[in-house]
CSV table of C-alpha atoms in Angstrom, one decimal:
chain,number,residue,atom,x,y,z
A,1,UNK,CA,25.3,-19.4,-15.8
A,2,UNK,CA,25.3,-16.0,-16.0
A,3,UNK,CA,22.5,-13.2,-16.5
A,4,UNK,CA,23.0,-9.9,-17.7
A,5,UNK,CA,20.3,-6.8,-18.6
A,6,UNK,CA,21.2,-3.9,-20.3
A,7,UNK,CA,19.7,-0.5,-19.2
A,8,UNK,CA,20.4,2.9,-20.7
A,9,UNK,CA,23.6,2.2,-21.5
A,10,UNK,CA,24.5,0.4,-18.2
A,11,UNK,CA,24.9,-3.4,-18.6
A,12,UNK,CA,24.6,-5.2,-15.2
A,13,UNK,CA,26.2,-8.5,-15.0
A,14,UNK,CA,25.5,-11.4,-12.3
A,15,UNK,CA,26.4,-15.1,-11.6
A,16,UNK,CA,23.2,-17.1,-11.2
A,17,UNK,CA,25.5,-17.7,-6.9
A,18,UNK,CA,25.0,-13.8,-7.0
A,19,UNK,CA,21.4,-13.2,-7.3
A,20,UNK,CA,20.6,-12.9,-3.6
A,21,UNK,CA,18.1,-10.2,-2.2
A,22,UNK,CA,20.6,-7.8,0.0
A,23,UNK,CA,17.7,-7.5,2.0
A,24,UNK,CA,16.4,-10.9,2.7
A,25,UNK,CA,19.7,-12.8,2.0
A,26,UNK,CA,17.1,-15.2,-0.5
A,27,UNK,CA,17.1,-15.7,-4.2
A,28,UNK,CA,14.1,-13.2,-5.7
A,29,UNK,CA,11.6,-14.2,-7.5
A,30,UNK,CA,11.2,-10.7,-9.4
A,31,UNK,CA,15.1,-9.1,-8.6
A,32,UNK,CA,15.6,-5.6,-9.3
A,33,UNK,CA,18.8,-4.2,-9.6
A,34,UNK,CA,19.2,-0.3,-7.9
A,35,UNK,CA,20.9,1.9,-10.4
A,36,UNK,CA,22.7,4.1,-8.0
A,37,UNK,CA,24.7,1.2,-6.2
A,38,UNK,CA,24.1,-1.6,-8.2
A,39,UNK,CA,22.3,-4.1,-5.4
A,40,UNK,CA,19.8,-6.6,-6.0
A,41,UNK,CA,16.9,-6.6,-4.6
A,42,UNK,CA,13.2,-8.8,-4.3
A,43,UNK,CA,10.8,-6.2,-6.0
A,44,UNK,CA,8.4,-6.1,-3.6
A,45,UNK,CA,10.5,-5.7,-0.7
A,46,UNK,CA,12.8,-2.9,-2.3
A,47,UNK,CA,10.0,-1.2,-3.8
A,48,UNK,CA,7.8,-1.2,-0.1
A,49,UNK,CA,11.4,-0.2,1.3
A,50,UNK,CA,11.9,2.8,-1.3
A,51,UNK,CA,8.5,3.8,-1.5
A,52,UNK,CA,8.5,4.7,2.7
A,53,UNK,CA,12.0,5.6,3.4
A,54,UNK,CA,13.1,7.1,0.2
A,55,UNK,CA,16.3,5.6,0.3
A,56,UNK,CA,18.5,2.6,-0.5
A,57,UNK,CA,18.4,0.2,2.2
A,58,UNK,CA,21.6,-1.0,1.8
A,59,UNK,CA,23.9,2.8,1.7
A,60,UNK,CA,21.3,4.7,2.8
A,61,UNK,CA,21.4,6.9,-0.5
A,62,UNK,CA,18.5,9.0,-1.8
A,63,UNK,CA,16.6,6.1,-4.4
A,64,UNK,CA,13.3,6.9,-5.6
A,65,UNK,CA,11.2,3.6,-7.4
A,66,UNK,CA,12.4,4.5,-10.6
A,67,UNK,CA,15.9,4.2,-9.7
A,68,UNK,CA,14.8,0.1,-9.2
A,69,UNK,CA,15.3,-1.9,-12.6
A,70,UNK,CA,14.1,-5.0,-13.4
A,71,UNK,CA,16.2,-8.0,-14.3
A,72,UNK,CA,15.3,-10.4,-16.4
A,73,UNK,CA,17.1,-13.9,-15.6
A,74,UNK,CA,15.7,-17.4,-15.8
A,75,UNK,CA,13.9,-18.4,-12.6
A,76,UNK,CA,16.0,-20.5,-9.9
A,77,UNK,CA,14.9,-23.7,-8.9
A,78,UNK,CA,15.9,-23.5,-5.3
A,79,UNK,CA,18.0,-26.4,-4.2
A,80,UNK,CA,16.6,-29.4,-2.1
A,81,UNK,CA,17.5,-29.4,1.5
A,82,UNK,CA,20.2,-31.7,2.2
A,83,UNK,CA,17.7,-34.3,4.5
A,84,UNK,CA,15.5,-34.5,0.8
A,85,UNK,CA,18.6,-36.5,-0.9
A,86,UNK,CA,17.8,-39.7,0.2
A,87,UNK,CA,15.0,-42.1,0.7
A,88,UNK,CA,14.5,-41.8,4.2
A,89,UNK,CA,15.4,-38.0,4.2
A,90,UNK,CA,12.5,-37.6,1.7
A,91,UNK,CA,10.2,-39.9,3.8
A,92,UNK,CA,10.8,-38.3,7.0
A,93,UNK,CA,10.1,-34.9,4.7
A,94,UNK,CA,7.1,-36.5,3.4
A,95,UNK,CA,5.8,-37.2,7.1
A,96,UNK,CA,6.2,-34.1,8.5
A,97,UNK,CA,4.3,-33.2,5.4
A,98,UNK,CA,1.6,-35.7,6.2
A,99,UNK,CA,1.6,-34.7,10.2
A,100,UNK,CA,1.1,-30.6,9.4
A,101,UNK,CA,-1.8,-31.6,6.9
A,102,UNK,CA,-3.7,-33.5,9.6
A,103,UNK,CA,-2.6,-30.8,12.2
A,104,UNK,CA,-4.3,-28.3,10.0
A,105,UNK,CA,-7.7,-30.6,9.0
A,106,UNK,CA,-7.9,-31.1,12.8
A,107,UNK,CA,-7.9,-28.0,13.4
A,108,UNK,CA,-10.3,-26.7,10.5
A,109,UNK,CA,-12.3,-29.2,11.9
A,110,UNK,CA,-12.8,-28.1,15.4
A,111,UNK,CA,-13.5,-24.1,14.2
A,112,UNK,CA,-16.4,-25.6,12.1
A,113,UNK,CA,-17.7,-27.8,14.8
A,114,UNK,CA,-17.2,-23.8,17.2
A,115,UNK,CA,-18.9,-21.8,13.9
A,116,UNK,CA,-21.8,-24.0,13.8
A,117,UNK,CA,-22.5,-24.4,17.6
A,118,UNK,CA,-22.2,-20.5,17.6
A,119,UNK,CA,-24.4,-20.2,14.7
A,120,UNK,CA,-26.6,-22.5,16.2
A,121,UNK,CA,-27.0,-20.2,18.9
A,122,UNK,CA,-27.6,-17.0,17.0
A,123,UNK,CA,-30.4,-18.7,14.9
A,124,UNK,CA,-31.8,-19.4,18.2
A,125,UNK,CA,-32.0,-16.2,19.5
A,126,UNK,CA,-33.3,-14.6,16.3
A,127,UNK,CA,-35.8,-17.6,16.1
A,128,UNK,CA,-37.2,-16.5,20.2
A,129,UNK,CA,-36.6,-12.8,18.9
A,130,UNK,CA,-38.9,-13.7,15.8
A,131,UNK,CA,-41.6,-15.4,18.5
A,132,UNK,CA,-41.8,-12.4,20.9
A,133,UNK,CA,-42.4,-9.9,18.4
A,134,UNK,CA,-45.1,-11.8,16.7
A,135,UNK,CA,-46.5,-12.2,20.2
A,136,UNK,CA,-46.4,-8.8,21.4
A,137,UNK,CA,-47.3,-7.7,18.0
A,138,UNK,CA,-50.6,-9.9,18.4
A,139,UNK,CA,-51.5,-8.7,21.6
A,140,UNK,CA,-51.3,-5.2,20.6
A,141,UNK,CA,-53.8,-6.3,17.3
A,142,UNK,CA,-55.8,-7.4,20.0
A,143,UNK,CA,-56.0,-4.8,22.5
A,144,UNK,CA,-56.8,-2.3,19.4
A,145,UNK,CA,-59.5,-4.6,18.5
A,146,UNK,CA,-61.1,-4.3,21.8
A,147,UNK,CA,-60.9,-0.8,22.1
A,148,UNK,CA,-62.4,0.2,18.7
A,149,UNK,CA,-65.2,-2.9,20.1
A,150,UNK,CA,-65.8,-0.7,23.0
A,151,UNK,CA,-65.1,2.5,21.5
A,152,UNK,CA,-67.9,1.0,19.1
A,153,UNK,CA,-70.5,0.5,21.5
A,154,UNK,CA,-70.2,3.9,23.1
A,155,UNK,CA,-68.1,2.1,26.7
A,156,UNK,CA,-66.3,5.1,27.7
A,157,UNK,CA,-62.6,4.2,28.3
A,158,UNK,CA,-60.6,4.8,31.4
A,159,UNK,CA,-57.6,6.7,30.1
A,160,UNK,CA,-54.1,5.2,31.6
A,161,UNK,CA,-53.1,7.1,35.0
A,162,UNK,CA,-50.8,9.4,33.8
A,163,UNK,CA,-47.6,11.4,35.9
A,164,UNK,CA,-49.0,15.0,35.7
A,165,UNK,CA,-52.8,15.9,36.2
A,166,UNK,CA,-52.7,18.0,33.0
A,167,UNK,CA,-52.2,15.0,30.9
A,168,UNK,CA,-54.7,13.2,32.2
A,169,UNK,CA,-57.0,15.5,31.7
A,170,UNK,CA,-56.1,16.0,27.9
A,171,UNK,CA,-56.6,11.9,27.4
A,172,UNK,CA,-59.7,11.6,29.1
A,173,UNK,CA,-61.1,14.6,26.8
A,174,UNK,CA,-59.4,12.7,23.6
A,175,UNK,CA,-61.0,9.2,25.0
A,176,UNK,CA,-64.9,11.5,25.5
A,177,UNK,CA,-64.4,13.4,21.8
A,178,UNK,CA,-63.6,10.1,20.6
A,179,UNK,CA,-66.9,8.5,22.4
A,180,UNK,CA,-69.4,11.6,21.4
C-alpha cells in the first residue's frame, strides 16, 4: 500500500516500507512531511526540533513549523517481534510480561509501606507539636490568672530582673501604676 497527500499543488507520495521518522528511524504515529526537502518526520519530534533550532534536522536548511505538513495515511500496526510467532516465543513474551508486573507491584509495594512509616512519623511530630503548645499555652492561661489574682488583691509584683537598670525601673513603675 501506498499513501499519498496533496498540498498546495505538491502531491507527496510514500510506500507504507517508507514511512519512517528520519529522525528516530520508527514508524510515526502523526508523520509530517517537510516541504522544503520532502522528509518524514514524527510530529512531535520535528516540530520540538524546528521550533528550537529553526532548521531541518536532516539538511540543515532554514524550516519554520509551518513548512511541516501533515500526512494523512492509515495507522501501522507494527509488526510482532520475531520470538511472538510461536507458542513458546509468545509464552516466554508473556512471562517476561508477568515478571515486570510483579517487579513493579513489589516495588509499589515497598514505597507505600516507606510513605506510610514516614507519614506515620510526621503525624507524630505534629501530634507532640499539637501537645506542647496546648501545654505552654495553658501555663501561660495560668500564670495570667495568677497575676490578675494578685494584681487583684493589691500583692505588689516583683518585675523580672531585667539587662539594663533603666528597664527595670520603667516595669516596676508599670507593675506600682498598675497596683495603685
Amino acid at each position: 500500500g501506498f499513501a499519498w497527500r496533496k498540498h498546495e499543488g505538491l502531491v507527496f507520495v510514500f510506500t507504507m516500507s517508507s514511512l519512517v521518522c528520519a529522525m528516530s528511524g520508527e514508524t510515526p504515529n502523526e508523520p509530517v512531511v517537510s516541504r522544503k526537502s520532502g522528509h518524514l518526520f514524527e510530529k512531535r519530534i520535528a516540530m520540538k526540533f524546528v521550533e528550537e533550532n529553526g532548521t531541518c534536522p536532516v539538511t540543515g536548511e532554514q524550516l519554520g513549523v509551518d513548512d511541516l505538513v501533515d500526512v494523512k495515511a492509515t495507522t501501522a500496526v507494527k509488526p510482532r517481534p520475531a520470538t511472538a510467532t510461536s507458542v513458546p516465543g509468545l509464552l516466554q513474551m508473556f512471562q517476561g510480561e508477568w515478571d515486570a508486573t510483579v517487579k513493579e507491584c513489589f516495588e509499589l509495594r515497598r514505597l507505600l509501606e516507606q510513605t506510610r512509616q514516614e507519614l506515620s512519623h510526621t503525624l507524630y511530630q505534629h501530634d507532640a507539636a499539637c501537645r506542647v503548645i496546648a501545654r505552654v499555652m495553658k501555663e501561660r492561661d495560668e500564670a495570667r490568672q495568677l497575676l490578675a489574682e494578685a494584681s487583684a488583691k493589691g500583692i505588689a509584683v516583683a518585675a523580672a530582673p531585667s539587662a539594663t537598670p533603666a528597664a527595670a525601673q520603667s516595669e516596676a513603675m508599670e507593675v506600682d501604676n498598675e497596683v495603685g
